[in-house]
Amino acid sequence: MRVVMFGYQTWGHRTLKALLESEHEVVMVVTHPKSEHAYEKIWSDSVAELAEEHGVPVVIRNRPDDEELFQRLKEADADIIVANNWRTWIPPRIYTLPRHGTLNIHDSLLPKYAGFSPLIWALINGESEVGVTAHMMDEVLDAGDIVDQRAVPVGPRDTATDLFHKTVDLIAPVTVGALARIAAGETEFTKQDRSRASFFHKRAEDDIRINWEWPADVLERLVRAQSAPYPAAFTFHKGKRLEVLSAVVSTGVYGGTPGRIFYREGDGVVVVAGADARTGRNHGLAITRVRTEDGRELPAAEYFTSMGGYLTGRP
């Protein structure tokens, strides 16, 4: 089939690479300009550079809503558009233009975790598996019929970075597998169960701020979800920002006020966690490594030279 690819960052790069290595012909690529947004500078392999290396025409757009692009797409005479990590709305006159419509590749197990940052949200929420879905695009974001879907398990110590590497390797087989079904003439695919659907927003500064009223197991997953190169989860100690680089759920049960720096346990320092911590039935978060406001990284046991005091959400 003749394919136009819409994509950005490493997700789009992996999709384009899979298409270039397939039996299909990539006739045009549409991608976004480089961005200085913190999350868009992560996993930023260039779709434009890969296309240019293979002599594929490239169009740079923030939004695909202008008449010039529409005319170029008509001239490309594509059988299908394949999209991955396209960051803005694609209008119906574009996604319905090719003979077979538009196939979108999304890094979650749809219908759950439509929208943005699905791996991070899934890890924070304690999902047992994550994956990649290829679905036909329709008028509702990430809601079209599923053509192919593959999953990988979430390990007990996996970080968001680990899950990125696991799922990015699924892009090629999911994309090529879905296209094989479409090229073979199939038109009936799996409807999404909209009763199971969830939609998540882009992550921002407040989403990585530690709330000590959350249970320790959720906070431990938040720390893993914000693994490098993502910005680290943070709190404040004596008015200064403190990033939590690693932590585990405490072995012991600790009661008191959420945020209290309480006890040395193993290699960590336990902080009381959970809105009902006063009951004395909660595990705490044992912080093992931190980064200070001036950029020093050190074991928590070295940073917290004495117990007592509180970690807070604000200075």
Short mmCIF file of C-alpha atoms in Angstrom, two decimals:
data_model
loop_
_atom_site.label_atom_id
_atom_site.label_comp_id
_atom_site.label_asym_id
_atom_site.label_seq_id
_atom_site.Cartn_x
_atom_site.Cartn_y
_atom_site.Cartn_z
CA MET A 1 0.00 0.00 0.00
CA ARG A 2 0.94 3.64 -0.46
CA VAL A 3 1.36 5.10 3.05
CA VAL A 4 1.50 8.62 4.44
CA MET A 5 2.95 8.71 7.98
CA PHE A 6 2.02 11.27 10.65
CA GLY A 7 4.34 11.05 13.65
CA TYR A 8 6.76 12.57 16.11
CA GLN A 9 9.59 11.67 18.52
CA THR A 10 10.87 8.12 19.00
CA TRP A 11 7.39 6.60 18.72
CA GLY A 12 6.95 8.12 15.27
CA HIS A 13 10.56 7.29 14.36
CA ARG A 14 10.03 3.59 15.20
CA THR A 15 6.80 3.58 13.20
CA LEU A 16 8.44 5.13 10.16
CA LYS A 17 11.37 2.72 10.41
CA ALA A 18 8.96 -0.23 10.46
CA LEU A 19 7.12 1.14 7.42
CA LEU A 20 10.34 1.73 5.49
CA GLU A 21 11.41 -1.85 6.16
CA SER A 22 8.01 -3.28 5.19
CA GLU A 23 6.54 -4.13 1.80
CA HIS A 24 4.61 -0.85 1.81
CA GLU A 25 5.68 2.40 0.12
CA VAL A 26 6.00 5.53 2.26
CA VAL A 27 5.11 8.41 -0.06
CA MET A 28 5.06 11.31 2.43
CA VAL A 29 5.77 12.10 6.10
CA VAL A 30 4.15 14.80 8.24
CA THR A 31 5.83 15.65 11.55
CA HIS A 32 5.99 18.40 14.17
CA PRO A 33 8.76 20.99 14.56
CA LYS A 34 11.25 20.43 17.38
CA SER A 35 9.92 21.39 20.80
CA GLU A 36 11.45 22.66 24.03
CA HIS A 37 8.64 21.15 26.15
CA ALA A 38 10.23 19.04 28.91
CA TYR A 39 8.45 15.83 27.97
CA GLU A 40 8.85 16.34 24.21
CA LYS A 41 12.64 16.58 24.54
CA ILE A 42 12.63 13.01 25.90
CA TRP A 43 12.77 10.12 23.40
CA SER A 44 13.21 12.66 20.61
CA ASP A 45 14.54 10.65 17.64
CA SER A 46 13.84 12.74 14.54
CA VAL A 47 11.13 11.53 12.17
CA ALA A 48 12.11 14.25 9.68
CA GLU A 49 15.75 13.18 9.54
CA LEU A 50 14.87 9.51 9.02
CA ALA A 51 12.47 10.37 6.21
CA GLU A 52 15.01 12.63 4.50
CA GLU A 53 17.66 9.89 4.70
CA HIS A 54 15.33 7.69 2.64
CA GLY A 55 14.27 10.38 0.18
CA VAL A 56 10.72 10.64 1.52
CA PRO A 57 9.10 14.12 1.24
CA VAL A 58 8.62 15.77 4.65
CA VAL A 59 6.07 18.37 5.74
CA ILE A 60 6.49 20.14 9.11
CA ARG A 61 3.30 21.22 10.85
CA ASN A 62 2.01 21.96 14.36
CA ARG A 63 -1.54 21.35 13.14
CA PRO A 64 -2.68 19.59 9.96
CA ASP A 65 -5.50 21.97 9.15
CA ASP A 66 -4.27 24.13 6.26
CA GLU A 67 -5.30 23.93 2.62
CA GLU A 68 -1.76 23.47 1.28
CA LEU A 69 -1.23 20.30 3.33
CA PHE A 70 -4.63 18.96 2.33
CA GLN A 71 -3.80 19.40 -1.35
CA ARG A 72 -0.44 17.68 -0.91
CA LEU A 73 -2.15 14.76 0.80
CA LYS A 74 -4.62 14.47 -2.08
CA GLU A 75 -1.73 14.44 -4.56
CA ALA A 76 0.05 11.74 -2.51
CA ASP A 77 -2.87 9.42 -3.35
CA ALA A 78 -2.31 7.26 -0.25
CA ASP A 79 -4.07 4.00 0.48
CA ILE A 80 -3.75 4.66 4.20
CA ILE A 81 -2.37 7.14 6.74
CA VAL A 82 -0.45 5.68 9.69
CA ALA A 83 -0.14 7.94 12.74
CA ASN A 84 1.86 7.59 15.94
CA ASN A 85 2.39 10.29 18.56
CA TRP A 86 0.79 13.01 16.49
CA ARG A 87 0.15 15.67 19.14
CA THR A 88 -2.84 17.60 17.74
CA TRP A 89 -6.29 16.87 16.32
CA ILE A 90 -6.42 15.42 12.81
CA PRO A 91 -9.63 16.63 11.10
CA PRO A 92 -12.05 14.19 9.47
CA ARG A 93 -11.37 15.40 5.95
CA ILE A 94 -7.77 14.21 6.43
CA TYR A 95 -8.19 10.97 8.37
CA THR A 96 -10.91 9.81 5.96
CA LEU A 97 -9.04 10.88 2.81
CA PRO A 98 -7.08 7.66 2.05
CA ARG A 99 -8.90 4.63 0.63
CA HIS A 100 -8.51 2.71 3.91
CA GLY A 101 -8.70 5.66 6.29
CA THR A 102 -6.16 6.23 9.06
CA LEU A 103 -4.50 3.71 11.38
CA ASN A 104 -3.39 5.17 14.70
CA ILE A 105 -0.72 3.53 16.89
CA HIS A 106 -1.16 4.25 20.61
CA ASP A 107 1.04 3.13 23.51
CA SER A 108 -1.64 1.73 25.80
CA LEU A 109 -4.00 -1.21 25.92
CA LEU A 110 -7.05 0.66 24.64
CA PRO A 111 -9.75 1.39 25.61
CA LYS A 112 -7.87 2.15 28.86
CA TYR A 113 -5.40 5.06 28.98
CA ALA A 114 -6.42 6.98 25.90
CA GLY A 115 -4.82 10.41 25.65
CA PHE A 116 -1.40 11.35 26.98
CA SER A 117 1.46 9.77 28.97
CA PRO A 118 -0.26 6.37 29.22
CA LEU A 119 2.77 4.46 30.49
CA ILE A 120 3.34 6.83 33.41
CA TRP A 121 -0.32 6.88 34.42
CA ALA A 122 -0.59 3.08 34.08
CA LEU A 123 2.46 2.53 36.30
CA ILE A 124 1.22 4.93 38.98
CA ASN A 125 -2.13 3.15 38.97
CA GLY A 126 -0.58 -0.27 39.48
CA GLU A 127 -1.55 -1.90 36.18
CA SER A 128 -0.19 -5.41 35.69
CA GLU A 129 0.48 -4.97 31.99
CA VAL A 130 0.92 -2.27 29.36
CA GLY A 131 1.14 -2.42 25.59
CA VAL A 132 0.55 -0.96 22.14
CA THR A 133 -2.69 -0.76 20.16
CA ALA A 134 -3.29 -0.15 16.45
CA HIS A 135 -6.81 1.16 15.83
CA MET A 136 -8.75 2.85 13.07
CA MET A 137 -9.13 6.58 13.66
CA ASP A 138 -12.60 8.03 14.05
CA GLU A 139 -14.14 11.22 15.44
CA VAL A 140 -13.38 10.31 19.11
CA LEU A 141 -9.74 10.40 20.20
CA ASP A 142 -8.24 6.89 20.53
CA ALA A 143 -11.69 5.28 20.32
CA GLY A 144 -11.72 3.53 16.92
CA ASP A 145 -11.90 -0.20 16.19
CA ILE A 146 -8.83 -2.20 17.28
CA VAL A 147 -6.89 -3.89 14.46
CA ASP A 148 -3.94 -5.23 16.48
CA GLN A 149 -2.92 -5.08 20.14
CA ARG A 150 0.00 -6.57 22.06
CA ALA A 151 0.87 -6.49 25.76
CA VAL A 152 3.89 -6.87 28.04
CA PRO A 153 3.86 -7.43 31.84
CA VAL A 154 4.81 -4.73 34.34
CA GLY A 155 7.51 -6.01 36.69
CA PRO A 156 7.49 -5.16 40.41
CA ARG A 157 10.50 -2.83 40.04
CA ASP A 158 9.90 -1.57 36.51
CA THR A 159 10.26 2.16 35.92
CA ALA A 160 8.51 4.18 33.24
CA THR A 161 11.79 4.05 31.34
CA ASP A 162 11.78 0.25 31.48
CA LEU A 163 8.20 0.20 30.19
CA PHE A 164 9.08 2.60 27.39
CA HIS A 165 11.78 0.23 26.15
CA LYS A 166 9.43 -2.76 26.44
CA THR A 167 6.59 -1.12 24.54
CA VAL A 168 8.57 0.73 21.88
CA ASP A 169 9.73 -2.67 20.62
CA LEU A 170 6.08 -3.58 20.03
CA ILE A 171 5.50 -0.73 17.58
CA ALA A 172 6.92 -2.49 14.52
CA PRO A 173 5.03 -5.80 14.89
CA VAL A 174 1.78 -4.06 15.80
CA THR A 175 2.02 -1.63 12.88
CA VAL A 176 3.03 -4.21 10.27
CA GLY A 177 0.55 -6.75 11.63
CA ALA A 178 -2.33 -4.30 11.41
CA LEU A 179 -1.40 -3.22 7.90
CA ALA A 180 -1.27 -6.85 6.77
CA ARG A 181 -4.89 -7.32 7.83
CA ILE A 182 -5.99 -4.14 6.07
CA ALA A 183 -4.03 -4.93 2.90
CA ALA A 184 -5.65 -8.38 2.84
CA GLY A 185 -9.04 -6.72 2.55
CA GLU A 186 -10.30 -7.07 6.12
CA THR A 187 -12.70 -4.33 7.20
CA GLU A 188 -14.28 -5.73 10.39
CA PHE A 189 -12.19 -5.18 13.50
CA THR A 190 -12.72 -5.26 17.29
CA LYS A 191 -15.02 -2.61 18.71
CA GLN A 192 -13.72 -0.90 21.83
CA ASP A 193 -15.72 -1.46 25.00
CA ARG A 194 -16.43 2.17 25.87
CA SER A 195 -17.55 1.21 29.39
CA ARG A 196 -13.87 0.43 30.10
CA ALA A 197 -12.50 3.57 28.49
CA SER A 198 -10.35 6.10 30.38
CA PHE A 199 -8.77 9.30 29.11
CA PHE A 200 -5.71 10.99 30.65
CA HIS A 201 -4.23 14.48 30.30
CA LYS A 202 -0.66 15.59 29.65
CA ARG A 203 1.56 15.52 32.72
CA ALA A 204 2.72 18.78 34.31
CA GLU A 205 4.65 20.02 37.34
CA ASP A 206 1.83 19.42 39.82
CA ASP A 207 1.51 15.80 38.68
CA ILE A 208 4.98 14.97 40.04
CA ARG A 209 4.57 16.80 43.35
CA ILE A 210 4.43 14.22 46.18
CA ASN A 211 1.24 14.23 48.23
CA TRP A 212 2.04 12.51 51.50
CA GLU A 213 -1.61 11.65 52.04
CA TRP A 214 -1.32 9.13 49.21
CA PRO A 215 -0.62 5.53 50.30
CA ALA A 216 3.03 4.46 50.31
CA ASP A 217 2.58 1.91 47.51
CA VAL A 218 1.18 4.60 45.20
CA LEU A 219 4.02 6.98 46.09
CA GLU A 220 6.58 4.24 45.43
CA ARG A 221 5.07 3.76 41.95
CA LEU A 222 5.05 7.52 41.39
CA VAL A 223 8.81 7.60 42.07
CA ARG A 224 9.37 4.74 39.60
CA ALA A 225 7.09 6.40 37.06
CA GLN A 226 9.17 9.57 37.19
CA SER A 227 12.47 7.79 36.52
CA ALA A 228 15.22 9.47 34.51
CA PRO A 229 15.08 10.94 31.91
CA TYR A 230 11.65 12.06 33.15
CA PRO A 231 11.62 14.82 35.78
CA ALA A 232 11.77 13.28 39.26
CA ALA A 233 8.98 13.27 41.83
CA PHE A 234 9.60 16.00 44.39
CA THR A 235 8.70 17.28 47.83
CA PHE A 236 9.98 20.11 50.04
CA HIS A 237 12.20 19.88 53.10
CA LYS A 238 12.81 22.97 55.22
CA GLY A 239 11.46 25.09 52.39
CA LYS A 240 13.75 23.67 49.69
CA ARG A 241 12.85 21.37 46.83
CA LEU A 242 13.98 17.77 47.30
CA GLU A 243 13.70 15.21 44.50
CA VAL A 244 13.06 11.59 45.44
CA LEU A 245 15.06 9.38 43.06
CA SER A 246 14.35 5.98 44.60
CA ALA A 247 12.18 4.59 47.36
CA VAL A 248 10.50 1.41 48.57
CA VAL A 249 7.48 0.65 50.69
CA SER A 250 8.59 0.22 54.29
CA THR A 251 8.68 -3.18 55.92
CA GLY A 252 7.30 -1.82 59.17
CA VAL A 253 3.99 -0.10 59.86
CA TYR A 254 4.17 3.53 60.99
CA GLY A 255 1.48 5.81 62.35
CA GLY A 256 1.29 9.55 62.71
CA THR A 257 1.01 12.57 60.47
CA PRO A 258 1.61 12.21 56.71
CA GLY A 259 4.97 13.66 55.71
CA ARG A 260 6.69 13.07 59.07
CA ILE A 261 10.34 12.01 58.72
CA PHE A 262 10.17 9.14 61.15
CA TYR A 263 12.64 6.24 61.21
CA ARG A 264 15.71 4.66 59.61
CA GLU A 265 14.88 1.31 58.06
CA GLY A 266 17.55 -0.61 56.15
CA ASP A 267 19.12 1.74 53.60
CA GLY A 268 16.16 4.10 53.69
CA VAL A 269 14.50 6.74 55.79
CA VAL A 270 10.78 6.16 56.35
CA VAL A 271 8.31 8.99 55.85
CA VAL A 272 4.77 8.54 57.16
CA ALA A 273 2.27 8.24 54.30
CA GLY A 274 -1.47 7.88 53.79
CA ALA A 275 -4.46 10.02 54.73
CA ASP A 276 -5.37 7.54 57.50
CA ALA A 277 -1.80 7.18 58.81
CA ARG A 278 -2.99 8.21 62.28
CA THR A 279 -4.57 4.75 62.64
CA GLY A 280 -1.13 3.14 62.75
CA ARG A 281 -2.01 0.58 60.10
CA ASN A 282 -0.03 2.06 57.19
CA HIS A 283 3.33 1.29 55.71
CA GLY A 284 5.49 4.33 55.09
CA LEU A 285 7.63 5.32 52.12
CA ALA A 286 11.28 4.44 52.74
CA ILE A 287 13.25 6.95 50.68
CA THR A 288 16.65 5.58 49.61
CA ARG A 289 18.10 8.27 47.32
CA VAL A 290 17.49 11.99 46.84
CA ARG A 291 18.65 14.97 44.78
CA THR A 292 18.92 18.37 46.48
CA GLU A 293 17.94 21.74 45.07
CA ASP A 294 21.57 22.42 44.13
CA GLY A 295 21.83 19.15 42.16
CA ARG A 296 23.63 16.90 44.66
CA GLU A 297 22.60 13.24 44.61
CA LEU A 298 23.13 11.22 47.78
CA PRO A 299 21.69 8.37 49.83
CA ALA A 300 18.72 9.42 51.93
CA ALA A 301 20.46 8.17 55.06
CA GLU A 302 23.23 10.73 54.44
CA TYR A 303 20.85 13.55 53.61
CA PHE A 304 18.57 13.08 56.62
CA THR A 305 21.12 13.44 59.40
CA SER A 306 18.45 13.30 62.10
CA MET A 307 14.85 12.16 62.32
CA GLY A 308 11.93 14.50 62.88
CA GLY A 309 10.42 17.35 60.93
CA TYR A 310 8.20 17.09 57.87
CA LEU A 311 8.28 16.82 54.11
CA THR A 312 5.64 19.03 52.50
CA GLY A 313 4.01 19.66 49.16
CA ARG A 314 4.87 23.38 49.20
CA PRO A 315 7.84 25.42 50.48
#
